CSV table of C-alpha atoms and ligand atoms in Angstrom, one decimal:
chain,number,residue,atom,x,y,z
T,1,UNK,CA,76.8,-12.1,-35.6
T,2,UNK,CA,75.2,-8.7,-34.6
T,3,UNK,CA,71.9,-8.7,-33.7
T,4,UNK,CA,69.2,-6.2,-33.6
T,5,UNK,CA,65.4,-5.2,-32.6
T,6,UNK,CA,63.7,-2.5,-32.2
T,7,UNK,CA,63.0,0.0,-29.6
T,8,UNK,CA,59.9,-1.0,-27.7
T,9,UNK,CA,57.8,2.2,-28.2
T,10,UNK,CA,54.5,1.1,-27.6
T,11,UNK,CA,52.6,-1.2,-25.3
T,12,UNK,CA,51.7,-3.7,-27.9
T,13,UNK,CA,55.0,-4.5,-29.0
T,14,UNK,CA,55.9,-4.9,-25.1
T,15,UNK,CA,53.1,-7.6,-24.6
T,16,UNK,CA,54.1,-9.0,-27.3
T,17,UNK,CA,57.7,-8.7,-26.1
T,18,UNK,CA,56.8,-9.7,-22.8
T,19,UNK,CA,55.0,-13.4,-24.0
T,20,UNK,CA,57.7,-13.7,-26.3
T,21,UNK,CA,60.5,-12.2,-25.7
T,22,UNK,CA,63.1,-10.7,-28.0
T,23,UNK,CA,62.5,-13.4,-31.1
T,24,UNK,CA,58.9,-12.6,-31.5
T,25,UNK,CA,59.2,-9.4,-32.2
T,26,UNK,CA,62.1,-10.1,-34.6
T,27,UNK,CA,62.3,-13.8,-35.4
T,28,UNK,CA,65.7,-14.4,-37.0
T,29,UNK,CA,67.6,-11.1,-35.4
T,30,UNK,CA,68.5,-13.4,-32.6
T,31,UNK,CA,70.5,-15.9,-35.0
T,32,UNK,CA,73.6,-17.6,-33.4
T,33,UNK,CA,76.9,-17.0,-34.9
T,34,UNK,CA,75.8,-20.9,-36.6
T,35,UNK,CA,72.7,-19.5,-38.2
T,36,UNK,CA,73.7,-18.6,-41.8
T,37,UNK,CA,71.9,-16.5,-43.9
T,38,UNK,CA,70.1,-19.2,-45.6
T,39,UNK,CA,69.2,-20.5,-42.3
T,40,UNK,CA,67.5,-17.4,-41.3
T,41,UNK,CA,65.8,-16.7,-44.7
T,42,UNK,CA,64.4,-20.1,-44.8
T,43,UNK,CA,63.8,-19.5,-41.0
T,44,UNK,CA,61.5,-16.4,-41.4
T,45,UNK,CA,60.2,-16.3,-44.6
T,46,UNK,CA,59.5,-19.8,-44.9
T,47,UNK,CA,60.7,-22.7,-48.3
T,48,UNK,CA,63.8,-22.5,-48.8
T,49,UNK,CA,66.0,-19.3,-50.6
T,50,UNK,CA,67.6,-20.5,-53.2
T,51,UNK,CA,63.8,-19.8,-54.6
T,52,UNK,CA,64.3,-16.1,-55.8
T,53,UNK,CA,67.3,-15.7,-53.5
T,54,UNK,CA,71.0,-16.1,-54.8
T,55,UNK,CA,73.3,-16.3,-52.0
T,56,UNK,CA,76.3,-16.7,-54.5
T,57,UNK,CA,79.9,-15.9,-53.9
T,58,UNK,CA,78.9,-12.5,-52.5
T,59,UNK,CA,76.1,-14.1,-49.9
T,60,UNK,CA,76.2,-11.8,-46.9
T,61,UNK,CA,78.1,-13.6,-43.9
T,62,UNK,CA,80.7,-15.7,-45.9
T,63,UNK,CA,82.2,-12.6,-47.5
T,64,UNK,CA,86.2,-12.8,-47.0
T,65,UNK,CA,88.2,-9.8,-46.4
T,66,UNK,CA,85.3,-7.7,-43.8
T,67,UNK,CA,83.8,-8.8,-40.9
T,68,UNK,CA,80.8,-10.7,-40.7
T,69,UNK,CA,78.0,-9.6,-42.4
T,70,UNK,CA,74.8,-9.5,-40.3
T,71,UNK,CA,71.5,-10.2,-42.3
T,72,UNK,CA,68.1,-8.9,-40.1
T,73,UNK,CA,65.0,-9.6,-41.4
T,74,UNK,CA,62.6,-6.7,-40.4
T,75,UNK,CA,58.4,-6.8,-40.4
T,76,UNK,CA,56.8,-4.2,-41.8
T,77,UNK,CA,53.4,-3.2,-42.5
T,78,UNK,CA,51.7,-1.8,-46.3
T,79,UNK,CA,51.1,0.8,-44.0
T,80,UNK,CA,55.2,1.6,-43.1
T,81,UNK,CA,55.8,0.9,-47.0
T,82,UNK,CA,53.3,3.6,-48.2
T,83,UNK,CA,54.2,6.2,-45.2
T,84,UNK,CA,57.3,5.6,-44.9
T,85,UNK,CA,58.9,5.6,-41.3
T,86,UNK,CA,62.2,5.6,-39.2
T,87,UNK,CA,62.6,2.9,-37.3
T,88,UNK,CA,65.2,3.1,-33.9
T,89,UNK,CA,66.8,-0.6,-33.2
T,90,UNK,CA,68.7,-1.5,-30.2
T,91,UNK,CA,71.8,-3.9,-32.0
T,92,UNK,CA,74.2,-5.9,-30.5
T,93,UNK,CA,77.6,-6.3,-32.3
T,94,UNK,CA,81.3,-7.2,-31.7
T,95,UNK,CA,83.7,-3.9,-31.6
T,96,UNK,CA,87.5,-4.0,-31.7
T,97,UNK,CA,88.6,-4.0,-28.0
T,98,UNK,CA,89.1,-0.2,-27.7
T,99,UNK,CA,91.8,-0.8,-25.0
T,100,UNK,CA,94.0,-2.8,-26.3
T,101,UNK,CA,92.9,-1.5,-29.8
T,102,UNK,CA,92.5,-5.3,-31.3
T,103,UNK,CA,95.9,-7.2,-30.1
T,104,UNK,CA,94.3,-8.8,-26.5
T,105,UNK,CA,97.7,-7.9,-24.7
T,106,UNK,CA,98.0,-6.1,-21.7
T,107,UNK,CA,100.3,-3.0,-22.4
T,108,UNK,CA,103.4,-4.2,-24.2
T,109,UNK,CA,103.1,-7.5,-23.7
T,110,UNK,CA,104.0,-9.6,-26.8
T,111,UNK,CA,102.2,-13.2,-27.1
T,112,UNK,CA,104.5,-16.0,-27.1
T,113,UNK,CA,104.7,-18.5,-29.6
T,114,UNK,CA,102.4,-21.2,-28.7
T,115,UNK,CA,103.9,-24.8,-26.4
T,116,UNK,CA,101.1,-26.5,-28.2
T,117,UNK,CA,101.8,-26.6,-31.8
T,118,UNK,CA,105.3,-24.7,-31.6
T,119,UNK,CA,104.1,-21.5,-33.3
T,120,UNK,CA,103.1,-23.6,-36.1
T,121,UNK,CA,98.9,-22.7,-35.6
T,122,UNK,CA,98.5,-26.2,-36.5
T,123,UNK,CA,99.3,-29.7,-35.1
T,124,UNK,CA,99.3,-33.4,-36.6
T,125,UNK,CA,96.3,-35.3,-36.0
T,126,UNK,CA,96.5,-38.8,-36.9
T,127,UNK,CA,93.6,-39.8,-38.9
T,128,UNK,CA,92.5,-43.6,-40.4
T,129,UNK,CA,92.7,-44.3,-43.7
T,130,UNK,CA,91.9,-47.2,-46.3
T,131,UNK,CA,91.5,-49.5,-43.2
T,132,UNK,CA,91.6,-50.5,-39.7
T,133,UNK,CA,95.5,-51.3,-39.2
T,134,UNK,CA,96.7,-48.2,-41.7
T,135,UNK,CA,97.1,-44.0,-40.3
T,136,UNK,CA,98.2,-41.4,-41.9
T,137,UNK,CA,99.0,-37.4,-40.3
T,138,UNK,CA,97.0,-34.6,-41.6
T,139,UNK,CA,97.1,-30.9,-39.8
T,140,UNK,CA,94.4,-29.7,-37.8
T,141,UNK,CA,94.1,-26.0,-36.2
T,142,UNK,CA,95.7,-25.8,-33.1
T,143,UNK,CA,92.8,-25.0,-30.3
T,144,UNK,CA,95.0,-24.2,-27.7
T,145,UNK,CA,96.0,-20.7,-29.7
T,146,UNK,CA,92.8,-20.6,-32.2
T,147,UNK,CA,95.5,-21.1,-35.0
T,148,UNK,CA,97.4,-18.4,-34.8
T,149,UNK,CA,100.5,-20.1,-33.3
T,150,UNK,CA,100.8,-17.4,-30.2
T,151,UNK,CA,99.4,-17.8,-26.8
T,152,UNK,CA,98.9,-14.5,-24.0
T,153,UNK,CA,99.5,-15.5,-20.8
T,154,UNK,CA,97.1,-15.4,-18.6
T,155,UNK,CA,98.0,-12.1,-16.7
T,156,UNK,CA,99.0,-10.6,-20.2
T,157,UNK,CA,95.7,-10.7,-21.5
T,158,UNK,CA,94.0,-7.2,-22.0
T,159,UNK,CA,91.5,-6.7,-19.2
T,160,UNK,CA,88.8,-4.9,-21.1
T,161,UNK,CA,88.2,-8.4,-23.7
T,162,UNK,CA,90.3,-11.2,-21.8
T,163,UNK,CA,92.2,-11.4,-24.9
T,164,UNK,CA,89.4,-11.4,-27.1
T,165,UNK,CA,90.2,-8.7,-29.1
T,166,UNK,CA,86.7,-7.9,-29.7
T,167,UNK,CA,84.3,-6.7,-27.1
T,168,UNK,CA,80.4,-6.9,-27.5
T,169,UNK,CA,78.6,-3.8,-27.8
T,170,UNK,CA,75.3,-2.4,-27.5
T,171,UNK,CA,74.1,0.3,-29.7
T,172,UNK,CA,71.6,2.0,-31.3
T,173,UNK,CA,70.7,2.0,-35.0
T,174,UNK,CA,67.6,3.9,-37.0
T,175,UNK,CA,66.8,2.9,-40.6
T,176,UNK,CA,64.6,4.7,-42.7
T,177,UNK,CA,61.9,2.7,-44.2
T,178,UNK,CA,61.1,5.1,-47.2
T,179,UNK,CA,57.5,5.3,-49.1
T,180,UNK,CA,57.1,2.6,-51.8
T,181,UNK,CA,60.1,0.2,-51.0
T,182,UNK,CA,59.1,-3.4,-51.2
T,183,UNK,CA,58.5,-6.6,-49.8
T,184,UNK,CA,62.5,-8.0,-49.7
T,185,UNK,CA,63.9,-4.8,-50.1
T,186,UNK,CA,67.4,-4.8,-48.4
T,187,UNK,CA,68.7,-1.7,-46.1
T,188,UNK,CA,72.1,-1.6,-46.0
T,189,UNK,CA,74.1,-0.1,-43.0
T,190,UNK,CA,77.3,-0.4,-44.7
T,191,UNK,CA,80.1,-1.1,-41.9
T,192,UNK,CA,77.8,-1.4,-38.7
T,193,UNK,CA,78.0,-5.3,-38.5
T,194,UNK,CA,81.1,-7.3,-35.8
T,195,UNK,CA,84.3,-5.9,-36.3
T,196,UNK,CA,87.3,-8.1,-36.4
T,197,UNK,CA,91.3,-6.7,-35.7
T,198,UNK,CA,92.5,-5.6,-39.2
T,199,UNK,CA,89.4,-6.2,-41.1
T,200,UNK,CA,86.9,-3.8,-42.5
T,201,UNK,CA,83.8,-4.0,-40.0
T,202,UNK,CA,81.0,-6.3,-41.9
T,203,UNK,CA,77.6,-4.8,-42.9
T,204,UNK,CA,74.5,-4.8,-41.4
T,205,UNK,CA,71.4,-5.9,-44.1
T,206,UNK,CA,67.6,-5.7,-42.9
T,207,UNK,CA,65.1,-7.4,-45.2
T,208,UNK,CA,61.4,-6.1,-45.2
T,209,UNK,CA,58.7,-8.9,-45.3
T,210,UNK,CA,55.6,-7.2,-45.4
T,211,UNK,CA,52.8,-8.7,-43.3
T,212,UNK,CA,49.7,-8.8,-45.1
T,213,UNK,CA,47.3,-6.4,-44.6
T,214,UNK,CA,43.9,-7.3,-43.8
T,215,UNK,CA,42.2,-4.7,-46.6
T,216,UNK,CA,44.5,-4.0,-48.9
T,217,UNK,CA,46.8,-6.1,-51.4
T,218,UNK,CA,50.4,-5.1,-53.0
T,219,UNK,CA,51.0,-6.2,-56.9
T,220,UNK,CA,53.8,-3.6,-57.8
T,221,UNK,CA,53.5,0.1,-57.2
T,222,UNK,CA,49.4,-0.8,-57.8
T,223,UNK,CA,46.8,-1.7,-54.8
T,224,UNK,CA,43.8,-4.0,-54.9
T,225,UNK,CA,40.8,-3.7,-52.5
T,226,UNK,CA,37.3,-5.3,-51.7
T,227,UNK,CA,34.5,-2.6,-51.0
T,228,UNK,CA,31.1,-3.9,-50.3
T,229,UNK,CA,28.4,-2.1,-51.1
T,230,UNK,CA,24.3,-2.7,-50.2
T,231,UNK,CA,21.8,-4.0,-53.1
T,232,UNK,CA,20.4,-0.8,-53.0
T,233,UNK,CA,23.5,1.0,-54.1
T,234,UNK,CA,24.2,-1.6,-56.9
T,235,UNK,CA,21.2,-0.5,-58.0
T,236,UNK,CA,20.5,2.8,-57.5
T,237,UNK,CA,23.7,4.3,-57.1
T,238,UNK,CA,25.9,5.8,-54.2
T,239,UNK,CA,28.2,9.1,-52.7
T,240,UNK,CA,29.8,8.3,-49.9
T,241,UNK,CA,33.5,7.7,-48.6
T,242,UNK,CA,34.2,4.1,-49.2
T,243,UNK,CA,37.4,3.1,-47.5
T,244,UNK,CA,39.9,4.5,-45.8
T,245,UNK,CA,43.3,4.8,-47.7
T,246,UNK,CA,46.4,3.4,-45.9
T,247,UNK,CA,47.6,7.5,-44.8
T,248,UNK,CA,44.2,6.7,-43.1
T,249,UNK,CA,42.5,9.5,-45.7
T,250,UNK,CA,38.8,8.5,-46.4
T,251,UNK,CA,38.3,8.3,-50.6
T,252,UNK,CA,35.2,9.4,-51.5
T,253,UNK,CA,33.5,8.0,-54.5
T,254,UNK,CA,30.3,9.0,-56.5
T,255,UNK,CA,28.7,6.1,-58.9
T,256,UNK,CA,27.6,7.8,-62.3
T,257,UNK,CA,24.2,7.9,-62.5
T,258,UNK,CA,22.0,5.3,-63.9
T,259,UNK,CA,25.1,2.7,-63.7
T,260,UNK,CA,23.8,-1.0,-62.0
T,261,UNK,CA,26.8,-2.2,-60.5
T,262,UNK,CA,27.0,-6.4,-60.8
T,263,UNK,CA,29.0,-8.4,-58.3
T,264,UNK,CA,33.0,-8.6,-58.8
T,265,UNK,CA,32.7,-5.3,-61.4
T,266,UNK,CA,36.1,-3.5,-60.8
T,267,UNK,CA,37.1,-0.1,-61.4
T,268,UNK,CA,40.2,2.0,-61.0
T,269,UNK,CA,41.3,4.8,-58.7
T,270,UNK,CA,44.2,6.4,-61.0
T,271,UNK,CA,46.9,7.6,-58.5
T,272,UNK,CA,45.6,6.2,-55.8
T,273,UNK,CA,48.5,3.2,-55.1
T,274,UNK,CA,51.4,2.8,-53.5
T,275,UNK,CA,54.0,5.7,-54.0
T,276,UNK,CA,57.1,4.7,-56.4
T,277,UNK,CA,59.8,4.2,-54.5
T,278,UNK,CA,62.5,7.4,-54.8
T,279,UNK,CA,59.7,9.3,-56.6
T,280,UNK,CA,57.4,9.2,-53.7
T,281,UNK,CA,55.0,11.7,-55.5
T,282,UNK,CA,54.1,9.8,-58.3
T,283,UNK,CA,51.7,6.9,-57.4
T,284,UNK,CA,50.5,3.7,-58.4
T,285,UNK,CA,46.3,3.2,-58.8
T,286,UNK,CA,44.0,1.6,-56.6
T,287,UNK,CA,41.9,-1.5,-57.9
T,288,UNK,CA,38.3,-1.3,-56.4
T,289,UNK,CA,36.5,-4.6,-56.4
T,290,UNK,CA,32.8,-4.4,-55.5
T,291,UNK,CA,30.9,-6.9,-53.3
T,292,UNK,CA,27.4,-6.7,-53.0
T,293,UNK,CA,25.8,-6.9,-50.0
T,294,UNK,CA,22.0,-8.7,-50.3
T,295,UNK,CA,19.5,-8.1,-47.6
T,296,UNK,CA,18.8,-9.8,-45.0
T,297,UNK,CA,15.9,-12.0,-44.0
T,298,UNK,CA,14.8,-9.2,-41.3
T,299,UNK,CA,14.3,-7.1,-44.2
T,300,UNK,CA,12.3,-9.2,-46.1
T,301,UNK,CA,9.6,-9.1,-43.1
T,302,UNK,CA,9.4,-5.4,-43.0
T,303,UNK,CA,8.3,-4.7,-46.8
T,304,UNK,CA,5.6,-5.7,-49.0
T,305,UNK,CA,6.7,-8.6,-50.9
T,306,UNK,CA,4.2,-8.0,-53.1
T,307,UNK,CA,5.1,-3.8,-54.1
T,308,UNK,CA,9.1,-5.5,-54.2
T,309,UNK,CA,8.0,-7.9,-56.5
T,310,UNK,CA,6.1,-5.3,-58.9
T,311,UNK,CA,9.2,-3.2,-59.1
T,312,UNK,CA,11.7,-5.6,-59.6
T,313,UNK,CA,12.7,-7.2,-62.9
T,314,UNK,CA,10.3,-10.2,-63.6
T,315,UNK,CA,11.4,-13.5,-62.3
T,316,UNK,CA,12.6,-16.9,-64.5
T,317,UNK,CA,10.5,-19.3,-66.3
T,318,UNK,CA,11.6,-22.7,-66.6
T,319,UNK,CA,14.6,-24.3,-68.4
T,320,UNK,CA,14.5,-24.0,-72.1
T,321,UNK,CA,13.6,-27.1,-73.9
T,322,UNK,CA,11.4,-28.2,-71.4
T,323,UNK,CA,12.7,-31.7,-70.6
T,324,UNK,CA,10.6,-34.5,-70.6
T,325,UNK,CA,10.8,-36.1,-67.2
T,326,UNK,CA,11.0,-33.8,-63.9
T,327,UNK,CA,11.5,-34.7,-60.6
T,328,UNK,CA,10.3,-32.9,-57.6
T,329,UNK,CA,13.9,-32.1,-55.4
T,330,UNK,CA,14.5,-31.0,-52.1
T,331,UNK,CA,15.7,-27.4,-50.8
T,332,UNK,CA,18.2,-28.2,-48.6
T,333,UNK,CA,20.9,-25.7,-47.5
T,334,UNK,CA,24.8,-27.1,-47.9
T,335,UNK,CA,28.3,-25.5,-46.9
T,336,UNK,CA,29.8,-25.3,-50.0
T,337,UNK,CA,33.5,-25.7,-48.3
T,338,UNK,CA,32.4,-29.0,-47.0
T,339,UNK,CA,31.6,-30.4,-50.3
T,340,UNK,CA,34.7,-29.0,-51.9
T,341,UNK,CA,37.5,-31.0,-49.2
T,342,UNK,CA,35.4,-34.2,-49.7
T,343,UNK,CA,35.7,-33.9,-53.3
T,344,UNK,CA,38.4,-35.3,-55.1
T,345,UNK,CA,40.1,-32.7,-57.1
T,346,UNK,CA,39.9,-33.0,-60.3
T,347,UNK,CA,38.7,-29.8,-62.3
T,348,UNK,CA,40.8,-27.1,-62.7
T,349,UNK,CA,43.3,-27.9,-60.5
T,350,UNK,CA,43.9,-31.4,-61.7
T,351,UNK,CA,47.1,-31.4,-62.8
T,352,UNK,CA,48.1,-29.3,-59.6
T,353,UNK,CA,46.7,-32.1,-57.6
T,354,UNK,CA,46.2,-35.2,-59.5
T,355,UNK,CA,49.3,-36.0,-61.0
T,356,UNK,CA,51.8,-34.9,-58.1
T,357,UNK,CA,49.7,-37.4,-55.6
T,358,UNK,CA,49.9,-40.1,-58.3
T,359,UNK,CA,53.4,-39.6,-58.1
T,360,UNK,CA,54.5,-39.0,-55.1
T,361,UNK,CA,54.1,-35.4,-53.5
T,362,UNK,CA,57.3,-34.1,-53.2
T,363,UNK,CA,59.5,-32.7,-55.9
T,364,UNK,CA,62.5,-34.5,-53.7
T,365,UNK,CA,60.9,-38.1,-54.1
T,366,UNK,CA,62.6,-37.6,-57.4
T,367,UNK,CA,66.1,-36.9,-56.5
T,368,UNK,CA,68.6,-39.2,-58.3
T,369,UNK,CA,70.6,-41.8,-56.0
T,370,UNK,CA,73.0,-41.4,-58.3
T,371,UNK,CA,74.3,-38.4,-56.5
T,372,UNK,CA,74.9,-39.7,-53.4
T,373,UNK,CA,78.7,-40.5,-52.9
T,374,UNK,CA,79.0,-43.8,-51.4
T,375,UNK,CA,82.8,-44.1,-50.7
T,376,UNK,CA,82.2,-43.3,-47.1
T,377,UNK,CA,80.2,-46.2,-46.7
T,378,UNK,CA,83.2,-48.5,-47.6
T,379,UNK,CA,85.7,-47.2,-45.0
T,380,UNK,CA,87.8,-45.4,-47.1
T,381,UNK,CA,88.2,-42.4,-49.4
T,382,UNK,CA,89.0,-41.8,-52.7
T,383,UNK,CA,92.2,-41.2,-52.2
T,384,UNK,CA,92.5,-44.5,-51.7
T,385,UNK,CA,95.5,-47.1,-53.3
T,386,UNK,CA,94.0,-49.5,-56.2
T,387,UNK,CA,95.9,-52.6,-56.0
B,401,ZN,ZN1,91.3,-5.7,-25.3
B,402,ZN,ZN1,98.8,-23.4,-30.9
């Protein structure tokens, strides 16, 4: 299977390529030619792909009639998504043998049928069946001549590939990783995957997975983000540049007057999201969520309690009714994570939780026996003679 990663540019990606070698930069490009698809999806995007993922009659890599397809998944960043960027990759791939232009002879020579399995590509193979004492012949491929009933000899084998046919090759690739594509999103190089003699060359597929961005969060062409603002601002207002957008552009943002802003109020930057992907100037909008930042401690020493108090909406009385009995408790401070994993869970996630651990965890502890073919147990197939 080809194979591909991409030009170390800068010195980051060569550390990283340096502790880790080729696969950490691309986990997955470096798949054998036994890694199928699946294999490599499950591999780098983790569960398994028949989730979302049909690799039907079409899957890439068991496509008859072309070369072996070459799936690559490919990192990106919201920041390559929104931008858009060309990526050079180094790839590896089998070419048809250029010398010998796909037959593996020397010059004229012509292969000879093969001593093996007499031209036939195949030979009997004795095989057991029913029992012990009985055999019958079935045909295997012949692995002296790969099947194809001739055999090169030795000295007649083109010197480029050694008889191979194929030869592998190193070249160089770019993609284009344009504005507002998504997470999944294949890139097709249509015929750049191994070449086989007499077969059109296979393609080669990337898949983007987006890494997750540490500000900023993807739900269609739209973008949410957490701004945090001081106690003062909730209050009083603000006009400042509040984050810095993805193109790296500051957005500037000016709270209408007289407006308190509470913790988790949310507004909306129109046009301000992820481009649409093939209409790159029309935009998705930017979800703002607002944290609020509460003094400190330190700041509590430096004013006059008594002047903040005055200006500040009156405090609580007690509970309304007044209950009867009150006891005196305790301020002590708590990590509220703690409490939470030493609870068991049974609020709103209770029937996430609760009924799959009273049952058994996994989904596969339900799997029917029933499925399981148990003929092999028994020494013999179904093909067996009832008597
Ligand atoms: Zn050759
Ligand atoms: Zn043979």
């Amino acid at each position: 299977m080809a194979a591909a990663y991409e030009v170390l540019v800068d010195e980051e990606k060569r550390s990283i390529y340096d502790m880790h070698g080729k696969d950490g930069l691309s986990r997955g490009g470096r798949g054998g030619p036994d890694m199928d698809a699946a294999d490599i999806f499950a591999q780098f995007f983790g569960g398994h792909p028949s989730f979302g993922f049909d690799f039907g009659p079409d899957a890439p890599g068991n496509r008859r009639g072309t070369g072996q397809d070459s799936i690559i998944p490919h990192e990106v960043t919201l920041e390559d998504l929104y931008n858009g960027k060309s990526v050079k990759m180094n790839m590896e791939k089998e070419v048809v043998c250029t010398v010998c232009k796909g037959s593996g002879a020397r010059g004229n020579a012509k292969p000879k049928p093969c001593s093996t399995c007499d031209g036939a590509g195949s030979t009997h193979v004795k095989t057991r069946v029913c029992s012990d004492s009985a055999y019958g012949l079935s045909r295997a491929r012949c692995t002296d001549c790969g099947g194809s009933g001739q055999r090169l000899k030795e000295k007649e084998r083109c010197k480029k590939c050694k008889g191979e046919k194929t030869i592998h090759e190193k070249t160089r690739q770019e993609i284009f990783i344009e504005k507002g594509m998504t997470d999944r999103q294949r890139i097709v190089l249509a015929g750049a995957g191994d070449q086989e003699p007499g077969l059109p060359a296979g393609d080669v597929i990337f898949i983007l997975k987006t890494n997750p961005h540490e500000s900023f969060e993807r739900s269609g062409n739209d973008l949410l983000t957490h701004v945090t603002i001081t106690l003062s601002e909730a209050l009083l207002g603000f006009s400042r540049i509040i984050l810095t957008h993805l193109d790296g552009r500051g957005i500037s943002l000016t709270s209408p007057r007289g407006k308190i802003i509470k913790p988790q109020d949310s507004i909306v930057i129109r046009g301000e999201g992820m481009p649409v992907y093939k209409h790159p100037q029309e935009k998705g909008d930017l979800y703002v969520i607002f944290d609020i930042e509460m003094p400190d401690q330190e700041w509590l020493r430096t004013v006059d309690v008594k002047s903040v108090e005055a200006i500040l909406p009156p405090k609580r009385q007690n509970v309304d009714p007044l209950p009867e009995i009150v006891d005196e408790a305790d301020f002590e401070e708590s990590d509220i994570v703690d409490v939470r994993a030493r609870s068991v869970p049974h609020s709103h996630n209770f029937f996430d939780h609760g009924f799959s651990s009273q049952f058994g965890d996994d989904e596969d502890d339900w799997e029917d026996d029933d499925d399981d073919d148990d003929d092999d147990h028994y020494g013999h197939g179904p093909d067996c003679p009832t008597q």
